[in-house]
């Protein structure tokens, strides 16, 4: 009755998920909204939403009498189904809130489905990648890591960029998997390491506190020759291994874990720092921390987004801070996009931040100017941010 007062023209009701699916089969209407009670007999709301034709049910509003933590998980599941979520309601239903949800969602543009052309990287061959390596087309970019309290730069992460002569700048997410599958990732790593150490000569003596972090493929770290090779390159450039941190991605750990453990331990023995990247997104974080001598953990940016609306995520983040302090580990939070993000994680007790709000990835020359600027201006709020003239893809 209340929905009719709101001006809803067509309303259909079902007692459970099975009845709702039958209703969709026999009803000619394309619904703009589906209000779905998650806890129903015969077929619950999750089963219904998983089976329902997406084009017929419109935007979804989930309803339940269960606690907020359950609703947060339910929202994630609905999005994983590929459905458009308009919001959530707790029972008994507040019809004023329902009206607001419908009004807000109705003002959003309808989704459009676009068939995209295949991405260029699907046409690259091993010969293309080898030629690009030979011609020096892969270059390092640097994204600073800043101390949350002082907003001073503590280190930089090296990010590979492919400066393609025809396609412009290409981000690593498009070519790193190809490099790994083609067996070229070790070559790329060595080339980048040489380039990075060449760049750092310009500011090495002036800014000794700035560490250099670079990502190492687990496939590379499986090889027993890597520690001696990297140590030799560092010595060739007269850079102390203590200035370098090797980021190992937890979500991409190799099958040959014993070889990884050996290489990581030997690198640590020679003075390299070890950082566990994307902490908390894989399946063996605690086992890794107990066996590999990490000096730093990096919190994946997915936690940044989740912490804004999820109490459980905040509890987990507090536990991570406590764990890191007890293990004497430095903490870095990735994906800091706003000042409120920076303040929030600073108050939780995290050490360093990295993200577009603090500093974008930049070329070596831009980094030089940025570091010089940090010594001459107050490092707080908007004054600590730097935006290179050229847009840098993530």
mmCIF file of C-alpha atoms in Angstrom:
data_model
loop_
_atom_site.group_PDB
_atom_site.id
_atom_site.type_symbol
_atom_site.label_atom_id
_atom_site.label_comp_id
_atom_site.label_asym_id
_atom_site.label_seq_id
_atom_site.Cartn_x
_atom_site.Cartn_y
_atom_site.Cartn_z
ATOM 1 C CA UNK A 1 0.000 0.000 0.000
ATOM 2 C CA UNK A 2 2.773 2.439 0.929
ATOM 3 C CA UNK A 3 4.568 1.776 -2.362
ATOM 4 C CA UNK A 4 1.415 2.671 -4.304
ATOM 5 C CA UNK A 5 1.195 5.933 -2.372
ATOM 6 C CA UNK A 6 4.793 6.581 -3.467
ATOM 7 C CA UNK A 7 3.619 6.334 -7.064
ATOM 8 C CA UNK A 8 4.923 2.860 -7.922
ATOM 9 C CA UNK A 9 2.856 1.719 -10.903
ATOM 10 C CA UNK A 10 3.350 -2.045 -10.835
ATOM 11 C CA UNK A 11 4.023 -4.205 -7.772
ATOM 12 C CA UNK A 12 4.487 -7.983 -7.646
ATOM 13 C CA UNK A 13 4.931 -10.016 -4.447
ATOM 14 C CA UNK A 14 6.300 -13.487 -3.744
ATOM 15 C CA UNK A 15 6.544 -15.461 -0.502
ATOM 16 C CA UNK A 16 9.947 -17.007 -1.261
ATOM 17 C CA UNK A 17 12.666 -17.249 -3.891
ATOM 18 C CA UNK A 18 11.028 -20.042 -5.887
ATOM 19 C CA UNK A 19 7.775 -18.123 -6.213
ATOM 20 C CA UNK A 20 9.741 -15.032 -7.234
ATOM 21 C CA UNK A 21 11.534 -16.923 -10.031
ATOM 22 C CA UNK A 22 8.193 -18.287 -11.284
ATOM 23 C CA UNK A 23 6.737 -14.801 -11.152
ATOM 24 C CA UNK A 24 9.589 -13.496 -13.301
ATOM 25 C CA UNK A 25 8.944 -16.225 -15.885
ATOM 26 C CA UNK A 26 5.248 -15.411 -16.171
ATOM 27 C CA UNK A 27 5.328 -11.635 -15.754
ATOM 28 C CA UNK A 28 6.080 -9.474 -18.774
ATOM 29 C CA UNK A 29 7.332 -6.494 -16.764
ATOM 30 C CA UNK A 30 10.982 -5.506 -16.438
ATOM 31 C CA UNK A 31 11.218 -4.432 -12.820
ATOM 32 C CA UNK A 32 13.130 -1.314 -11.826
ATOM 33 C CA UNK A 33 13.686 -2.548 -8.267
ATOM 34 C CA UNK A 34 13.636 -5.823 -6.373
ATOM 35 C CA UNK A 35 13.284 -5.685 -2.584
ATOM 36 C CA UNK A 36 14.683 -9.022 -1.428
ATOM 37 C CA UNK A 37 14.312 -10.498 2.043
ATOM 38 C CA UNK A 38 17.446 -12.585 2.506
ATOM 39 C CA UNK A 39 15.942 -14.998 5.029
ATOM 40 C CA UNK A 40 13.082 -16.903 3.395
ATOM 41 C CA UNK A 41 11.857 -20.494 3.519
ATOM 42 C CA UNK A 42 12.128 -22.901 0.567
ATOM 43 C CA UNK A 43 14.624 -20.687 -1.306
ATOM 44 C CA UNK A 44 16.432 -17.893 0.512
ATOM 45 C CA UNK A 45 17.281 -14.484 -0.898
ATOM 46 C CA UNK A 46 20.850 -15.359 -1.868
ATOM 47 C CA UNK A 47 19.734 -18.352 -3.923
ATOM 48 C CA UNK A 48 17.088 -16.238 -5.638
ATOM 49 C CA UNK A 49 19.493 -13.433 -6.508
ATOM 50 C CA UNK A 50 22.059 -15.895 -7.814
ATOM 51 C CA UNK A 51 19.486 -17.511 -10.133
ATOM 52 C CA UNK A 52 17.416 -14.483 -11.133
ATOM 53 C CA UNK A 53 17.871 -12.995 -14.621
ATOM 54 C CA UNK A 54 19.828 -9.773 -14.102
ATOM 55 C CA UNK A 55 18.036 -7.828 -16.801
ATOM 56 C CA UNK A 56 14.621 -8.490 -15.231
ATOM 57 C CA UNK A 57 15.100 -7.581 -11.569
ATOM 58 C CA UNK A 58 16.599 -4.083 -11.869
ATOM 59 C CA UNK A 59 18.365 -2.627 -8.867
ATOM 60 C CA UNK A 60 18.393 -4.701 -5.691
ATOM 61 C CA UNK A 61 17.491 -3.582 -2.181
ATOM 62 C CA UNK A 62 18.322 -6.244 0.398
ATOM 63 C CA UNK A 63 16.346 -6.547 3.629
ATOM 64 C CA UNK A 64 17.002 -8.550 6.788
ATOM 65 C CA UNK A 65 16.571 -8.418 10.547
ATOM 66 C CA UNK A 66 20.139 -9.659 11.117
ATOM 67 C CA UNK A 67 23.059 -7.553 12.355
ATOM 68 C CA UNK A 68 25.049 -4.976 10.376
ATOM 69 C CA UNK A 69 28.068 -7.279 9.937
ATOM 70 C CA UNK A 70 25.841 -9.752 8.136
ATOM 71 C CA UNK A 71 24.488 -6.991 5.905
ATOM 72 C CA UNK A 72 27.983 -5.905 4.940
ATOM 73 C CA UNK A 73 28.828 -9.445 3.858
ATOM 74 C CA UNK A 74 25.494 -9.699 2.038
ATOM 75 C CA UNK A 75 26.211 -6.516 0.075
ATOM 76 C CA UNK A 76 29.545 -7.936 -1.057
ATOM 77 C CA UNK A 77 27.890 -11.185 -2.188
ATOM 78 C CA UNK A 78 25.235 -9.313 -4.175
ATOM 79 C CA UNK A 79 27.918 -7.297 -5.941
ATOM 80 C CA UNK A 80 29.832 -10.500 -6.654
ATOM 81 C CA UNK A 81 26.712 -11.775 -8.434
ATOM 82 C CA UNK A 82 27.103 -8.840 -10.838
ATOM 83 C CA UNK A 83 23.904 -7.142 -9.653
ATOM 84 C CA UNK A 84 23.260 -3.437 -9.147
ATOM 85 C CA UNK A 85 22.814 -2.750 -5.448
ATOM 86 C CA UNK A 86 20.564 0.177 -4.520
ATOM 87 C CA UNK A 87 20.981 -0.232 -0.762
ATOM 88 C CA UNK A 88 19.974 -2.207 2.280
ATOM 89 C CA UNK A 89 17.172 -2.154 4.831
ATOM 90 C CA UNK A 90 16.867 -3.564 8.322
ATOM 91 C CA UNK A 91 13.571 -5.062 9.401
ATOM 92 C CA UNK A 92 11.066 -3.841 10.353
ATOM 93 C CA UNK A 93 11.300 -1.777 7.201
ATOM 94 C CA UNK A 94 11.506 1.987 7.515
ATOM 95 C CA UNK A 95 9.423 3.129 4.536
ATOM 96 C CA UNK A 96 10.873 6.626 4.578
ATOM 97 C CA UNK A 97 14.342 5.109 4.113
ATOM 98 C CA UNK A 98 12.957 2.871 1.362
ATOM 99 C CA UNK A 99 11.552 5.935 -0.393
ATOM 100 C CA UNK A 100 14.930 7.662 -0.172
ATOM 101 C CA UNK A 101 16.772 4.618 -1.528
ATOM 102 C CA UNK A 102 14.454 4.391 -4.509
ATOM 103 C CA UNK A 103 14.631 8.114 -5.181
ATOM 104 C CA UNK A 104 18.436 8.184 -4.989
ATOM 105 C CA UNK A 105 18.877 5.130 -7.207
ATOM 106 C CA UNK A 106 16.325 6.384 -9.732
ATOM 107 C CA UNK A 107 18.387 9.516 -10.308
ATOM 108 C CA UNK A 108 21.453 7.493 -11.270
ATOM 109 C CA UNK A 109 21.985 6.787 -14.982
ATOM 110 C CA UNK A 110 21.030 3.357 -16.169
ATOM 111 C CA UNK A 111 23.843 0.925 -16.767
ATOM 112 C CA UNK A 112 25.064 0.615 -20.309
ATOM 113 C CA UNK A 113 26.721 -2.501 -21.623
ATOM 114 C CA UNK A 114 29.579 -1.863 -24.012
ATOM 115 C CA UNK A 115 31.478 -4.422 -26.050
ATOM 116 C CA UNK A 116 35.092 -3.313 -25.903
ATOM 117 C CA UNK A 117 37.806 -3.984 -28.396
ATOM 118 C CA UNK A 118 40.483 -6.409 -27.361
ATOM 119 C CA UNK A 119 43.285 -4.728 -25.479
ATOM 120 C CA UNK A 120 46.503 -4.209 -27.426
ATOM 121 C CA UNK A 121 48.605 -6.342 -25.088
ATOM 122 C CA UNK A 122 46.807 -9.475 -26.272
ATOM 123 C CA UNK A 123 48.689 -9.072 -29.566
ATOM 124 C CA UNK A 124 52.162 -8.657 -28.088
ATOM 125 C CA UNK A 125 54.616 -11.447 -28.786
ATOM 126 C CA UNK A 126 57.697 -12.609 -26.918
ATOM 127 C CA UNK A 127 59.716 -10.934 -29.673
ATOM 128 C CA UNK A 128 57.905 -7.617 -28.959
ATOM 129 C CA UNK A 129 58.766 -7.824 -25.277
ATOM 130 C CA UNK A 130 62.385 -8.817 -25.969
ATOM 131 C CA UNK A 131 62.806 -5.954 -28.422
ATOM 132 C CA UNK A 132 61.351 -3.507 -25.903
ATOM 133 C CA UNK A 133 63.844 -4.722 -23.289
ATOM 134 C CA UNK A 134 66.750 -4.410 -25.721
ATOM 135 C CA UNK A 135 65.729 -0.856 -26.628
ATOM 136 C CA UNK A 136 65.321 0.257 -23.018
ATOM 137 C CA UNK A 137 61.591 0.984 -23.296
ATOM 138 C CA UNK A 138 60.860 -0.200 -19.744
ATOM 139 C CA UNK A 139 61.590 2.605 -17.291
ATOM 140 C CA UNK A 140 61.201 3.080 -13.539
ATOM 141 C CA UNK A 141 58.680 5.434 -11.994
ATOM 142 C CA UNK A 142 58.726 6.240 -8.295
ATOM 143 C CA UNK A 143 55.867 6.643 -5.822
ATOM 144 C CA UNK A 144 56.894 8.126 -2.459
ATOM 145 C CA UNK A 145 55.930 6.666 0.889
ATOM 146 C CA UNK A 146 55.312 9.327 3.549
ATOM 147 C CA UNK A 147 55.381 9.257 7.336
ATOM 148 C CA UNK A 148 51.805 9.825 8.516
ATOM 149 C CA UNK A 149 52.881 12.027 11.436
ATOM 150 C CA UNK A 150 55.456 14.294 9.783
ATOM 151 C CA UNK A 151 54.355 13.897 6.133
ATOM 152 C CA UNK A 152 58.022 13.573 5.239
ATOM 153 C CA UNK A 153 59.110 11.065 2.574
ATOM 154 C CA UNK A 154 60.688 7.938 4.019
ATOM 155 C CA UNK A 155 61.013 5.850 0.881
ATOM 156 C CA UNK A 156 59.918 5.315 -2.701
ATOM 157 C CA UNK A 157 58.428 2.316 -4.445
ATOM 158 C CA UNK A 158 59.675 1.523 -7.936
ATOM 159 C CA UNK A 159 56.907 0.947 -10.488
ATOM 160 C CA UNK A 160 57.708 -0.285 -14.000
ATOM 161 C CA UNK A 161 56.309 1.556 -17.026
ATOM 162 C CA UNK A 162 56.525 0.513 -20.666
ATOM 163 C CA UNK A 163 57.075 3.577 -22.852
ATOM 164 C CA UNK A 164 55.673 2.052 -26.032
ATOM 165 C CA UNK A 165 56.532 4.022 -29.198
ATOM 166 C CA UNK A 166 53.009 3.672 -30.603
ATOM 167 C CA UNK A 167 50.731 3.007 -27.637
ATOM 168 C CA UNK A 168 52.272 5.403 -25.143
ATOM 169 C CA UNK A 169 52.727 4.583 -21.473
ATOM 170 C CA UNK A 170 51.570 1.091 -20.493
ATOM 171 C CA UNK A 171 50.998 0.109 -16.853
ATOM 172 C CA UNK A 172 52.639 -3.006 -15.353
ATOM 173 C CA UNK A 173 49.347 -4.847 -14.830
ATOM 174 C CA UNK A 174 49.202 -5.285 -18.606
ATOM 175 C CA UNK A 175 52.700 -6.610 -19.245
ATOM 176 C CA UNK A 176 54.056 -8.176 -16.029
ATOM 177 C CA UNK A 177 51.938 -11.373 -16.369
ATOM 178 C CA UNK A 178 53.179 -11.700 -19.948
ATOM 179 C CA UNK A 179 56.771 -11.199 -18.836
ATOM 180 C CA UNK A 180 56.367 -13.953 -16.258
ATOM 181 C CA UNK A 181 54.776 -16.415 -18.671
ATOM 182 C CA UNK A 182 57.389 -15.633 -21.352
ATOM 183 C CA UNK A 183 60.293 -16.170 -18.947
ATOM 184 C CA UNK A 184 61.470 -12.552 -19.307
ATOM 185 C CA UNK A 185 60.700 -11.287 -15.802
ATOM 186 C CA UNK A 186 64.288 -11.795 -14.535
ATOM 187 C CA UNK A 187 65.672 -9.751 -17.427
ATOM 188 C CA UNK A 188 63.175 -6.956 -16.734
ATOM 189 C CA UNK A 189 64.045 -6.942 -13.021
ATOM 190 C CA UNK A 190 67.782 -6.635 -13.687
ATOM 191 C CA UNK A 191 67.260 -3.822 -16.228
ATOM 192 C CA UNK A 192 65.028 -1.904 -13.828
ATOM 193 C CA UNK A 193 67.409 -2.397 -10.926
ATOM 194 C CA UNK A 194 70.293 -0.929 -12.933
ATOM 195 C CA UNK A 195 68.115 2.010 -14.044
ATOM 196 C CA UNK A 196 66.843 2.668 -10.537
ATOM 197 C CA UNK A 197 70.310 2.676 -9.007
ATOM 198 C CA UNK A 198 71.507 5.047 -11.749
ATOM 199 C CA UNK A 199 68.640 7.431 -10.891
ATOM 200 C CA UNK A 200 69.293 7.316 -7.163
ATOM 201 C CA UNK A 201 72.869 8.563 -7.593
ATOM 202 C CA UNK A 202 71.401 12.037 -8.079
ATOM 203 C CA UNK A 203 69.884 12.165 -4.598
ATOM 204 C CA UNK A 204 71.539 9.271 -2.752
ATOM 205 C CA UNK A 205 73.991 11.328 -0.689
ATOM 206 C CA UNK A 206 71.581 14.223 -0.061
ATOM 207 C CA UNK A 207 68.689 12.064 1.145
ATOM 208 C CA UNK A 208 70.183 9.014 2.897
ATOM 209 C CA UNK A 209 66.935 8.342 4.753
ATOM 210 C CA UNK A 210 65.033 7.507 1.551
ATOM 211 C CA UNK A 211 64.754 3.761 1.017
ATOM 212 C CA UNK A 212 64.058 2.152 -2.350
ATOM 213 C CA UNK A 213 61.411 -0.568 -2.621
ATOM 214 C CA UNK A 214 60.932 -2.703 -5.683
ATOM 215 C CA UNK A 215 58.635 -5.606 -6.433
ATOM 216 C CA UNK A 216 60.172 -9.013 -6.962
ATOM 217 C CA UNK A 217 58.294 -11.755 -8.750
ATOM 218 C CA UNK A 218 58.090 -14.938 -6.666
ATOM 219 C CA UNK A 219 59.084 -16.778 -9.846
ATOM 220 C CA UNK A 220 62.364 -14.852 -9.760
ATOM 221 C CA UNK A 221 62.959 -15.482 -6.079
ATOM 222 C CA UNK A 222 62.681 -19.228 -6.627
ATOM 223 C CA UNK A 223 66.106 -19.136 -8.291
ATOM 224 C CA UNK A 224 69.110 -19.709 -6.022
ATOM 225 C CA UNK A 225 71.401 -17.440 -8.092
ATOM 226 C CA UNK A 226 69.306 -14.307 -7.494
ATOM 227 C CA UNK A 227 70.740 -13.150 -4.127
ATOM 228 C CA UNK A 228 74.325 -13.097 -5.422
ATOM 229 C CA UNK A 229 73.265 -11.452 -8.697
ATOM 230 C CA UNK A 230 71.362 -8.632 -7.000
ATOM 231 C CA UNK A 231 74.087 -8.116 -4.405
ATOM 232 C CA UNK A 232 76.606 -7.775 -7.227
ATOM 233 C CA UNK A 233 74.470 -5.170 -9.014
ATOM 234 C CA UNK A 234 74.060 -3.120 -5.837
ATOM 235 C CA UNK A 235 77.793 -3.181 -5.153
ATOM 236 C CA UNK A 236 78.485 -2.205 -8.770
ATOM 237 C CA UNK A 237 76.504 1.000 -8.186
ATOM 238 C CA UNK A 238 78.070 1.642 -4.742
ATOM 239 C CA UNK A 239 74.682 1.500 -3.021
ATOM 240 C CA UNK A 240 74.252 -0.139 0.358
ATOM 241 C CA UNK A 241 71.812 -3.096 0.385
ATOM 242 C CA UNK A 242 70.306 -1.585 3.547
ATOM 243 C CA UNK A 243 68.797 1.149 1.368
ATOM 244 C CA UNK A 244 66.781 -1.390 -0.638
ATOM 245 C CA UNK A 245 63.563 -3.224 0.275
ATOM 246 C CA UNK A 246 62.259 -6.121 -1.752
ATOM 247 C CA UNK A 247 58.462 -6.357 -1.859
ATOM 248 C CA UNK A 248 57.120 -9.892 -2.084
ATOM 249 C CA UNK A 249 53.463 -10.200 -3.021
ATOM 250 C CA UNK A 250 51.597 -12.599 -0.763
ATOM 251 C CA UNK A 251 48.889 -13.320 -3.321
ATOM 252 C CA UNK A 252 51.423 -14.518 -5.880
ATOM 253 C CA UNK A 253 53.629 -16.829 -3.848
ATOM 254 C CA UNK A 254 55.259 -19.648 -5.813
ATOM 255 C CA UNK A 255 54.771 -23.379 -5.507
ATOM 256 C CA UNK A 256 58.443 -23.784 -4.620
ATOM 257 C CA UNK A 257 58.117 -22.134 -1.239
ATOM 258 C CA UNK A 258 61.360 -23.620 0.113
ATOM 259 C CA UNK A 259 63.407 -21.912 -2.616
ATOM 260 C CA UNK A 260 61.643 -18.603 -1.958
ATOM 261 C CA UNK A 261 62.398 -18.933 1.756
ATOM 262 C CA UNK A 262 66.075 -19.573 1.019
ATOM 263 C CA UNK A 263 66.445 -16.626 -1.388
ATOM 264 C CA UNK A 264 64.576 -14.213 0.895
ATOM 265 C CA UNK A 265 66.628 -15.244 3.924
ATOM 266 C CA UNK A 266 69.921 -14.883 2.033
ATOM 267 C CA UNK A 267 68.915 -11.435 0.749
ATOM 268 C CA UNK A 268 68.071 -10.395 4.294
ATOM 269 C CA UNK A 269 71.414 -11.760 5.491
ATOM 270 C CA UNK A 270 73.182 -9.485 2.997
ATOM 271 C CA UNK A 271 71.307 -6.439 4.283
ATOM 272 C CA UNK A 272 68.283 -6.131 1.979
ATOM 273 C CA UNK A 273 64.976 -5.309 3.651
ATOM 274 C CA UNK A 274 61.971 -7.535 3.007
ATOM 275 C CA UNK A 275 58.400 -6.270 2.718
ATOM 276 C CA UNK A 276 55.268 -8.429 2.601
ATOM 277 C CA UNK A 277 53.076 -6.736 -0.006
ATOM 278 C CA UNK A 278 49.251 -6.916 -0.108
ATOM 279 C CA UNK A 279 49.203 -8.216 3.456
ATOM 280 C CA UNK A 280 45.921 -9.844 4.408
ATOM 281 C CA UNK A 281 44.682 -10.569 0.898
ATOM 282 C CA UNK A 282 46.162 -14.070 0.599
ATOM 283 C CA UNK A 283 45.875 -17.229 2.641
ATOM 284 C CA UNK A 284 49.114 -17.640 4.581
ATOM 285 C CA UNK A 285 50.064 -14.260 6.044
ATOM 286 C CA UNK A 286 50.844 -15.463 9.554
ATOM 287 C CA UNK A 287 52.851 -18.452 8.346
ATOM 288 C CA UNK A 288 54.939 -16.163 6.126
ATOM 289 C CA UNK A 289 55.554 -13.692 8.947
ATOM 290 C CA UNK A 290 56.693 -16.485 11.241
ATOM 291 C CA UNK A 291 59.187 -17.937 8.743
ATOM 292 C CA UNK A 292 60.496 -15.143 6.499
ATOM 293 C CA UNK A 293 62.399 -12.246 8.160
ATOM 294 C CA UNK A 294 60.220 -9.384 6.940
ATOM 295 C CA UNK A 295 60.890 -5.871 8.199
ATOM 296 C CA UNK A 296 57.723 -4.313 6.747
ATOM 297 C CA UNK A 297 54.150 -5.181 5.858
ATOM 298 C CA UNK A 298 52.049 -3.302 3.319
ATOM 299 C CA UNK A 299 48.303 -3.109 3.820
ATOM 300 C CA UNK A 300 46.402 -3.576 0.576
ATOM 301 C CA UNK A 301 44.222 -0.698 -0.581
ATOM 302 C CA UNK A 302 41.133 -2.927 -0.375
ATOM 303 C CA UNK A 303 41.309 -2.464 3.420
ATOM 304 C CA UNK A 304 41.218 1.304 2.965
ATOM 305 C CA UNK A 305 37.877 1.148 1.170
ATOM 306 C CA UNK A 306 36.444 -1.480 3.516
ATOM 307 C CA UNK A 307 37.422 0.353 6.704
ATOM 308 C CA UNK A 308 35.176 3.311 5.893
ATOM 309 C CA UNK A 309 31.962 1.335 6.393
ATOM 310 C CA UNK A 310 32.909 -1.956 8.015
ATOM 311 C CA UNK A 311 33.439 -2.241 11.780
ATOM 312 C CA UNK A 312 35.010 -5.670 11.430
ATOM 313 C CA UNK A 313 37.679 -4.254 9.110
ATOM 314 C CA UNK A 314 38.575 -1.641 11.725
ATOM 315 C CA UNK A 315 38.968 -4.365 14.365
ATOM 316 C CA UNK A 316 41.236 -6.306 11.987
ATOM 317 C CA UNK A 317 43.312 -3.194 11.267
ATOM 318 C CA UNK A 318 43.791 -2.578 14.992
ATOM 319 C CA UNK A 319 44.964 -6.175 15.354
ATOM 320 C CA UNK A 320 47.432 -5.703 12.479
ATOM 321 C CA UNK A 321 48.924 -2.638 14.164
ATOM 322 C CA UNK A 322 49.357 -4.578 17.397
ATOM 323 C CA UNK A 323 50.886 -7.542 15.576
ATOM 324 C CA UNK A 324 53.314 -5.316 13.681
ATOM 325 C CA UNK A 325 54.470 -3.524 16.829
ATOM 326 C CA UNK A 326 55.063 -6.788 18.668
ATOM 327 C CA UNK A 327 57.083 -8.114 15.700
ATOM 328 C CA UNK A 328 58.918 -4.784 15.243
ATOM 329 C CA UNK A 329 57.592 -4.387 11.700
ATOM 330 C CA UNK A 330 57.056 -1.109 9.878
ATOM 331 C CA UNK A 331 53.549 -0.684 8.436
ATOM 332 C CA UNK A 332 52.627 0.935 5.115
ATOM 333 C CA UNK A 333 49.062 1.602 3.944
ATOM 334 C CA UNK A 334 48.486 1.681 0.188
ATOM 335 C CA UNK A 335 45.673 3.506 -1.587
ATOM 336 C CA UNK A 336 45.518 6.705 0.490
ATOM 337 C CA UNK A 337 43.208 8.787 -1.717
ATOM 338 C CA UNK A 338 41.929 11.479 0.679
ATOM 339 C CA UNK A 339 43.083 13.462 3.692
ATOM 340 C CA UNK A 340 40.483 11.656 5.804
ATOM 341 C CA UNK A 341 42.104 8.345 4.817
ATOM 342 C CA UNK A 342 45.488 9.638 5.958
ATOM 343 C CA UNK A 343 44.163 10.928 9.285
ATOM 344 C CA UNK A 344 42.160 7.749 9.928
ATOM 345 C CA UNK A 345 45.121 5.388 9.458
ATOM 346 C CA UNK A 346 47.463 7.702 11.335
ATOM 347 C CA UNK A 347 45.099 7.588 14.318
ATOM 348 C CA UNK A 348 44.989 3.798 14.131
ATOM 349 C CA UNK A 349 48.763 3.779 14.548
ATOM 350 C CA UNK A 350 50.062 2.914 11.081
ATOM 351 C CA UNK A 351 53.480 4.291 10.173
ATOM 352 C CA UNK A 352 53.567 5.205 6.484
ATOM 353 C CA UNK A 353 51.099 6.033 3.735
ATOM 354 C CA UNK A 354 51.247 5.680 -0.019
ATOM 355 C CA UNK A 355 48.668 6.880 -2.520
ATOM 356 C CA UNK A 356 47.625 9.562 -4.967
ATOM 357 C CA UNK A 357 46.578 11.965 -2.211
ATOM 358 C CA UNK A 358 50.129 12.020 -0.864
ATOM 359 C CA UNK A 359 52.131 11.712 -4.084
ATOM 360 C CA UNK A 360 51.603 10.218 -7.519
ATOM 361 C CA UNK A 361 54.079 7.932 -9.295
ATOM 362 C CA UNK A 362 56.635 10.076 -11.094
ATOM 363 C CA UNK A 363 59.687 9.846 -13.316
ATOM 364 C CA UNK A 364 63.179 10.200 -11.862
ATOM 365 C CA UNK A 365 63.552 13.896 -12.770
ATOM 366 C CA UNK A 366 60.144 14.697 -11.276
ATOM 367 C CA UNK A 367 61.161 12.851 -8.131
ATOM 368 C CA UNK A 368 64.269 15.024 -7.832
ATOM 369 C CA UNK A 369 62.170 18.193 -7.984
ATOM 370 C CA UNK A 370 59.609 16.739 -5.581
ATOM 371 C CA UNK A 371 62.255 15.811 -2.999
ATOM 372 C CA UNK A 372 63.755 19.292 -3.266
ATOM 373 C CA UNK A 373 60.318 20.854 -2.737
ATOM 374 C CA UNK A 374 59.752 18.795 0.412
ATOM 375 C CA UNK A 375 62.771 20.413 2.034
ATOM 376 C CA UNK A 376 61.560 23.959 1.413
ATOM 377 C CA UNK A 377 57.831 23.867 2.201
ATOM 378 C CA UNK A 378 55.737 22.749 5.203
ATOM 379 C CA UNK A 379 54.794 19.106 4.808
ATOM 380 C CA UNK A 380 51.150 18.996 5.794
ATOM 381 C CA UNK A 381 47.825 18.652 4.054
ATOM 382 C CA UNK A 382 47.595 19.917 0.495
ATOM 383 C CA UNK A 383 51.124 21.396 0.581
ATOM 384 C CA UNK A 384 52.609 17.902 0.796
ATOM 385 C CA UNK A 385 51.019 16.754 -2.431
ATOM 386 C CA UNK A 386 52.622 16.888 -5.840
ATOM 387 C CA UNK A 387 51.017 16.345 -9.209
ATOM 388 C CA UNK A 388 53.338 15.834 -12.195
ATOM 389 C CA UNK A 389 52.174 17.456 -15.396
ATOM 390 C CA UNK A 390 51.789 14.103 -17.113
ATOM 391 C CA UNK A 391 49.058 11.776 -15.935
ATOM 392 C CA UNK A 392 50.521 8.527 -14.677
ATOM 393 C CA UNK A 393 48.326 5.390 -15.023
ATOM 394 C CA UNK A 394 47.981 3.150 -12.012
#
